[in-house]
Amino acid sequence: MILTVNGIAHERDIPQHETLLGALRDTLDLTGTKLVCDRGECGACTVLVDGEPHYACLTLAAACEGVSVTTIEGLAHGDLHALQRAFIEHDALQCGFCTPGQIVAASALLARNPSPTDDEIRHWMSGNLCRCGTYPKIIRAIRAVADARRAGHGG
Amino acid sequence: MAGKRFTSTTVDIEGREETRVVELPSFTPDAWGDGAGLSIVGTSALRADGVEKATGRARYTSDVRQSGMLHAVILRSSIASGKITSLDIGGALAVTGVRDVLTALPGITRGGLPLFDRTIRYAGQPIAAVCADTEEAAREALRAIRVTYERMPHAVTAADALADHAPRVRGDNDNRPDDSPRTLERGDIDRGLAESDVVVRAEYRTPVALHTALEPHGSVAEWEDDRLTVWEATQGIFMIREHLARAFAIPMSHVRVIMQYMGGGFGAKNGAGPHSYVAAAFARRIGQPVRCINDREAEQMDAGNRPATVQRVTIGAKRDGTLTVISVDADVPIGIGGWEGGPGQIYHEVYRCPNVRTVDRYVYINASAMASFRAPGHVEGAFGLERAMDELARELKLDPLKLRTINYATLDQKKNRPYSAKHLDLCYDLGAERFGWSNRQASNETHQGARSSLRRGFGMATQIWGGGGGPPAYATVRINSDGSADVLTGTQDLGTGARTIFAQIAAESLGFALDQVRVVLGDTERTPLTGNSWGSITTASVGPAVRMAGEDARRSLLEAAGELMKAEPSALDVRDGVIRAPGGTQTMTVHDLMDSLGDVMIIGNGSRGPNPDGISLSAFGAQFAEVEVDIETGIVRVLRIVAAHDSGRIVNPALAESQLHGGIIQGLGYALFEERVMDRALGIPMNPTMHDYKIPTMMDIPDIDAFFVGGADTMANHIGAKGLAEPPIIPTAPAIANAVADAIGRPVREIPLTPWRVLYAMRDERP
């Protein structure tokens, strides 16, 4: 099959029952997307499928032929995505294991709703678990990007 | 340089005091006091590995891919107690891609029990392992293994394990470890009771909590002749080295352990586990690299836990609030093993009281072994002690904070000696001020009425923890010919920020800009030894060694500069990577200096010196909580937490604040939702998933105002820092529970405060 990830078309033999998460991590060696619960409970494997957030652990790779998959590795056009920069600047990450999923989910939020309230941020992001407890700073980081975009500067 | 000398020192690790013989450092830098004029230490430098983590480039153990790597998975018992009567691996061996099956690992033990054993002592116990070309084939083979069991009676609660004719969980004793119960007493309890005007007696219960680190335990192992390289998700690379060397009967120097990034530890990842032994054993038998990573169910079933407690507390005071007696009798069912961090200790430590008696009764049960979990013992004990203090305050009609300040302890009560520094009074004062503690009833009234079933409540609690650190810890600083510096130290960064703060400390002591310094850690072959990242000791243990290595390298650098600049080295100074002669007459960058020296390296070494004699090193804090309870549904919402902590010098305020948030949020989960549910009849945990074992989500997060008070503790060590990772989880649950009790006007004696527990508490009943 042909799996288009981060703008690159990969032709690979991927079994029909393989998950998108397995294909990304084990076939394409894109290990930024993390496996944590393997059953759609934690959000660590969040990727974009045609711009919409999906749990890669619950998505079949075979269902992704002809669509465009974006992972944490392909989120930035250039150096860093504004959310990546904001997560670093606000220390919105500790161990970093949930971070790729958090940033990808947040990018989908801002694409859909450029000016979310804090309650909207909390609601949208509540499917992405973090055990280190960085939530307050994740809210700050997302808020900062939204505010900067509204003010007309920053990616 | 003076000859080497060795001395004895004591180190406090998670409440256990160890005495060690250590090497005295060849020199000790002057302590960095609050007026030391530091320019990099004390700033919120960005996390050194932030870009790697935010871009997904950071390679965690579970991301390691070696050429020819095979996959191992572990079969686990589905029953709680019994014997394996047959184990048929024929079907597994027939699966395409299967390379090897293990049903025994002779000589390898865990907690004194064989790793793969025909005797089953708990549900989730490893009984066999499969290695295959792919993880999928390994899992298919696992399902093809046929196991038959002879079931035997089990005991999964302390009461069941202590009953007459209880099943013998480990076979060889009465379900009590040799030193259980552990009793510690000062003064005279009976006299204390006789002197009391008011006595509160209550029983408090805390749940089994699961670490639930997002990255599970895991290992990738690779042999070259009799040398083993292991990538391991661990808090202690040198401890893993020791465990694997012992298990495979090879010298420690033949084992290399690497840990560059880890997705959370929280105390559960301190030593080798089944995954480590299985990966290394298969890799040796087959001659290819082998990966063995827990799946989520294994992680929640058998990767450590905070044990449950039942704490029977008696606390008494005179009418004026002066404590006369504190007593607790606690049951701690630890599983089939584990070390014993009891709830009793904190009862001795926090308040001034002449008569204190604690009994920690550890009990073996048919459940997975406990492991240290962020402030083990103190988290459990703080719930009982701080709830009892609030119940006592209510009886005495005293403000709960007032009762605590009346009984403020200036000395370490347990060891009868002074603290190096103690600013708990400031935590109380500033925390109460920022919370608005004295105005809280007024605010309660203004919030009533929106919905009549909502009740506000306010509570607070205190925290004490060690975290003074100690030897051994070593560091090397290398100044490279391009003018950059590498810090080498064998510690690990669990997400705490070790990489960042040690770069800050090294840059400060070298006189370099922060971006000239890089920290190399997490590799036993490439870095000098330090201990595990546990007990909140890493900053206070490794920090002084890093600073000393930086000072040592700086001395040599200035001697070289003196030669080149024709100046007296002692008159030279270096800051921001520029060397200056007195009066600014002459300057030279470190880059130019190293360039002139040619292809050389300047090396500095540092080690952690002993702790001061006769002084206790502790971190303190107080937290204040505001909650809203719906008395119709029993649902608790935490609205606000104010946290004031004293952990000595703060090397990086932003990263330290992140640690406070993390502790508070884990404490909130412990207070409200987190609980391993065990089926008592079957002996099997019922909720080993992230959906059914509930950790806090972003929807649960209150407004958090977390900050530090006090300043550098120069008596503790020469960087003035103490531990801060574990302290913030200790007072959160009792502060929240005290606020819930305040809201509903009834005592709260059991967590987590799920809706039904709240509704029962309102009727003074237990479910």
PDB file of C-alpha atoms in Angstrom, chain B residues 403-491:
ATOM      1  CA  LEU B 403      -3.527  24.202  65.948  1.00  0.00           C
ATOM      2  CA  ARG B 404      -0.561  23.497  63.696  1.00  0.00           C
ATOM      3  CA  THR B 405       1.333  26.653  64.619  1.00  0.00           C
ATOM      4  CA  ILE B 406       0.691  26.049  68.328  1.00  0.00           C
ATOM      5  CA  ASN B 407       2.518  22.742  67.930  1.00  0.00           C
ATOM      6  CA  TYR B 408       5.312  23.967  65.652  1.00  0.00           C
ATOM      7  CA  ALA B 409       8.460  21.872  66.058  1.00  0.00           C
ATOM      8  CA  THR B 410      11.737  23.757  65.878  1.00  0.00           C
ATOM      9  CA  LEU B 411      13.819  20.607  66.402  1.00  0.00           C
ATOM     10  CA  ASP B 412      13.755  17.297  64.564  1.00  0.00           C
ATOM     11  CA  GLN B 413      11.522  15.472  67.064  1.00  0.00           C
ATOM     12  CA  LYS B 414      12.499  12.010  65.923  1.00  0.00           C
ATOM     13  CA  LYS B 415      16.268  12.431  66.123  1.00  0.00           C
ATOM     14  CA  ASN B 416      16.295  15.182  68.754  1.00  0.00           C
ATOM     15  CA  ARG B 417      18.574  17.489  66.794  1.00  0.00           C
ATOM     16  CA  PRO B 418      18.298  20.751  64.884  1.00  0.00           C
ATOM     17  CA  TYR B 419      17.431  21.191  61.220  1.00  0.00           C
ATOM     18  CA  SER B 420      19.946  22.804  58.892  1.00  0.00           C
ATOM     19  CA  ALA B 421      17.148  25.250  58.068  1.00  0.00           C
ATOM     20  CA  LYS B 422      13.385  25.227  58.480  1.00  0.00           C
ATOM     21  CA  HIS B 423      11.021  27.782  56.976  1.00  0.00           C
ATOM     22  CA  LEU B 424       7.732  25.967  57.484  1.00  0.00           C
ATOM     23  CA  ASP B 425       6.515  29.023  59.402  1.00  0.00           C
ATOM     24  CA  LEU B 426       6.956  31.071  56.224  1.00  0.00           C
ATOM     25  CA  CYS B 427       5.082  28.410  54.240  1.00  0.00           C
ATOM     26  CA  TYR B 428       2.168  28.762  56.672  1.00  0.00           C
ATOM     27  CA  ASP B 429       2.246  32.563  56.685  1.00  0.00           C
ATOM     28  CA  LEU B 430       2.680  33.200  52.970  1.00  0.00           C
ATOM     29  CA  GLY B 431       0.492  30.274  51.923  1.00  0.00           C
ATOM     30  CA  ALA B 432      -2.342  31.445  54.185  1.00  0.00           C
ATOM     31  CA  GLU B 433      -1.952  35.004  52.945  1.00  0.00           C
ATOM     32  CA  ARG B 434      -2.062  34.086  49.258  1.00  0.00           C
ATOM     33  CA  PHE B 435      -4.953  31.696  49.850  1.00  0.00           C
ATOM     34  CA  GLY B 436      -6.926  34.196  51.899  1.00  0.00           C
ATOM     35  CA  TRP B 437      -7.220  31.659  54.735  1.00  0.00           C
ATOM     36  CA  SER B 438      -8.418  34.148  57.335  1.00  0.00           C
ATOM     37  CA  ASN B 439     -11.247  35.359  55.051  1.00  0.00           C
ATOM     38  CA  ARG B 440     -12.366  31.932  53.962  1.00  0.00           C
ATOM     39  CA  GLN B 441     -15.692  31.738  55.789  1.00  0.00           C
ATOM     40  CA  ALA B 442     -16.779  35.050  54.337  1.00  0.00           C
ATOM     41  CA  SER B 443     -15.932  33.808  50.867  1.00  0.00           C
ATOM     42  CA  ASN B 444     -17.837  30.599  51.582  1.00  0.00           C
ATOM     43  CA  GLU B 445     -20.997  32.570  52.261  1.00  0.00           C
ATOM     44  CA  THR B 446     -20.709  34.586  49.061  1.00  0.00           C
ATOM     45  CA  HIS B 447     -20.486  31.389  47.023  1.00  0.00           C
ATOM     46  CA  GLN B 448     -23.578  29.737  48.442  1.00  0.00           C
ATOM     47  CA  GLY B 449     -26.846  29.852  46.674  1.00  0.00           C
ATOM     48  CA  ALA B 450     -26.046  29.419  43.000  1.00  0.00           C
ATOM     49  CA  ARG B 451     -27.196  25.841  43.390  1.00  0.00           C
ATOM     50  CA  SER B 452     -28.390  24.866  46.771  1.00  0.00           C
ATOM     51  CA  SER B 453     -26.698  21.452  46.720  1.00  0.00           C
ATOM     52  CA  LEU B 454     -23.196  22.939  46.317  1.00  0.00           C
ATOM     53  CA  ARG B 455     -21.071  23.411  49.424  1.00  0.00           C
ATOM     54  CA  ARG B 456     -17.676  25.045  49.609  1.00  0.00           C
ATOM     55  CA  GLY B 457     -14.986  23.875  51.966  1.00  0.00           C
ATOM     56  CA  PHE B 458     -11.461  24.885  52.889  1.00  0.00           C
ATOM     57  CA  GLY B 459      -8.612  22.800  54.194  1.00  0.00           C
ATOM     58  CA  MET B 460      -4.882  22.779  54.603  1.00  0.00           C
ATOM     59  CA  ALA B 461      -2.099  20.324  55.423  1.00  0.00           C
ATOM     60  CA  THR B 462       1.622  20.212  56.182  1.00  0.00           C
ATOM     61  CA  GLN B 463       4.501  18.349  54.609  1.00  0.00           C
ATOM     62  CA  ILE B 464       7.966  17.248  55.655  1.00  0.00           C
ATOM     63  CA  TRP B 465      10.431  15.172  53.631  1.00  0.00           C
ATOM     64  CA  GLY B 466      14.174  14.439  53.578  1.00  0.00           C
ATOM     65  CA  GLY B 467      15.807  15.168  50.275  1.00  0.00           C
ATOM     66  CA  GLY B 468      19.144  16.329  51.675  1.00  0.00           C
ATOM     67  CA  GLY B 469      21.014  13.906  49.447  1.00  0.00           C
ATOM     68  CA  GLY B 470      24.555  12.755  50.009  1.00  0.00           C
ATOM     69  CA  PRO B 471      27.428  10.771  48.540  1.00  0.00           C
ATOM     70  CA  PRO B 472      28.328   8.977  46.393  1.00  0.00           C
ATOM     71  CA  ALA B 473      28.047  11.186  43.341  1.00  0.00           C
ATOM     72  CA  TYR B 474      30.792  12.102  40.931  1.00  0.00           C
ATOM     73  CA  ALA B 475      31.047  14.428  37.972  1.00  0.00           C
ATOM     74  CA  THR B 476      33.631  15.356  35.372  1.00  0.00           C
ATOM     75  CA  VAL B 477      33.716  18.597  33.427  1.00  0.00           C
ATOM     76  CA  ARG B 478      35.648  18.694  30.135  1.00  0.00           C
ATOM     77  CA  ILE B 479      36.503  21.978  28.465  1.00  0.00           C
ATOM     78  CA  ASN B 480      36.900  21.174  24.795  1.00  0.00           C
ATOM     79  CA  SER B 481      39.278  22.809  22.348  1.00  0.00           C
ATOM     80  CA  ASP B 482      36.335  24.664  20.766  1.00  0.00           C
ATOM     81  CA  GLY B 483      35.631  26.398  24.071  1.00  0.00           C
ATOM     82  CA  SER B 484      32.532  24.357  24.930  1.00  0.00           C
ATOM     83  CA  ALA B 485      32.190  22.259  28.058  1.00  0.00           C
ATOM     84  CA  ASP B 486      30.700  18.829  28.671  1.00  0.00           C
ATOM     85  CA  VAL B 487      29.421  17.760  32.062  1.00  0.00           C
ATOM     86  CA  LEU B 488      29.605  14.007  32.536  1.00  0.00           C
ATOM     87  CA  THR B 489      27.676  12.520  35.412  1.00  0.00           C
ATOM     88  CA  GLY B 490      25.985   9.151  35.753  1.00  0.00           C
ATOM     89  CA  THR B 491      22.620  10.384  36.869  1.00  0.00           C
TER      90      THR B 491
END
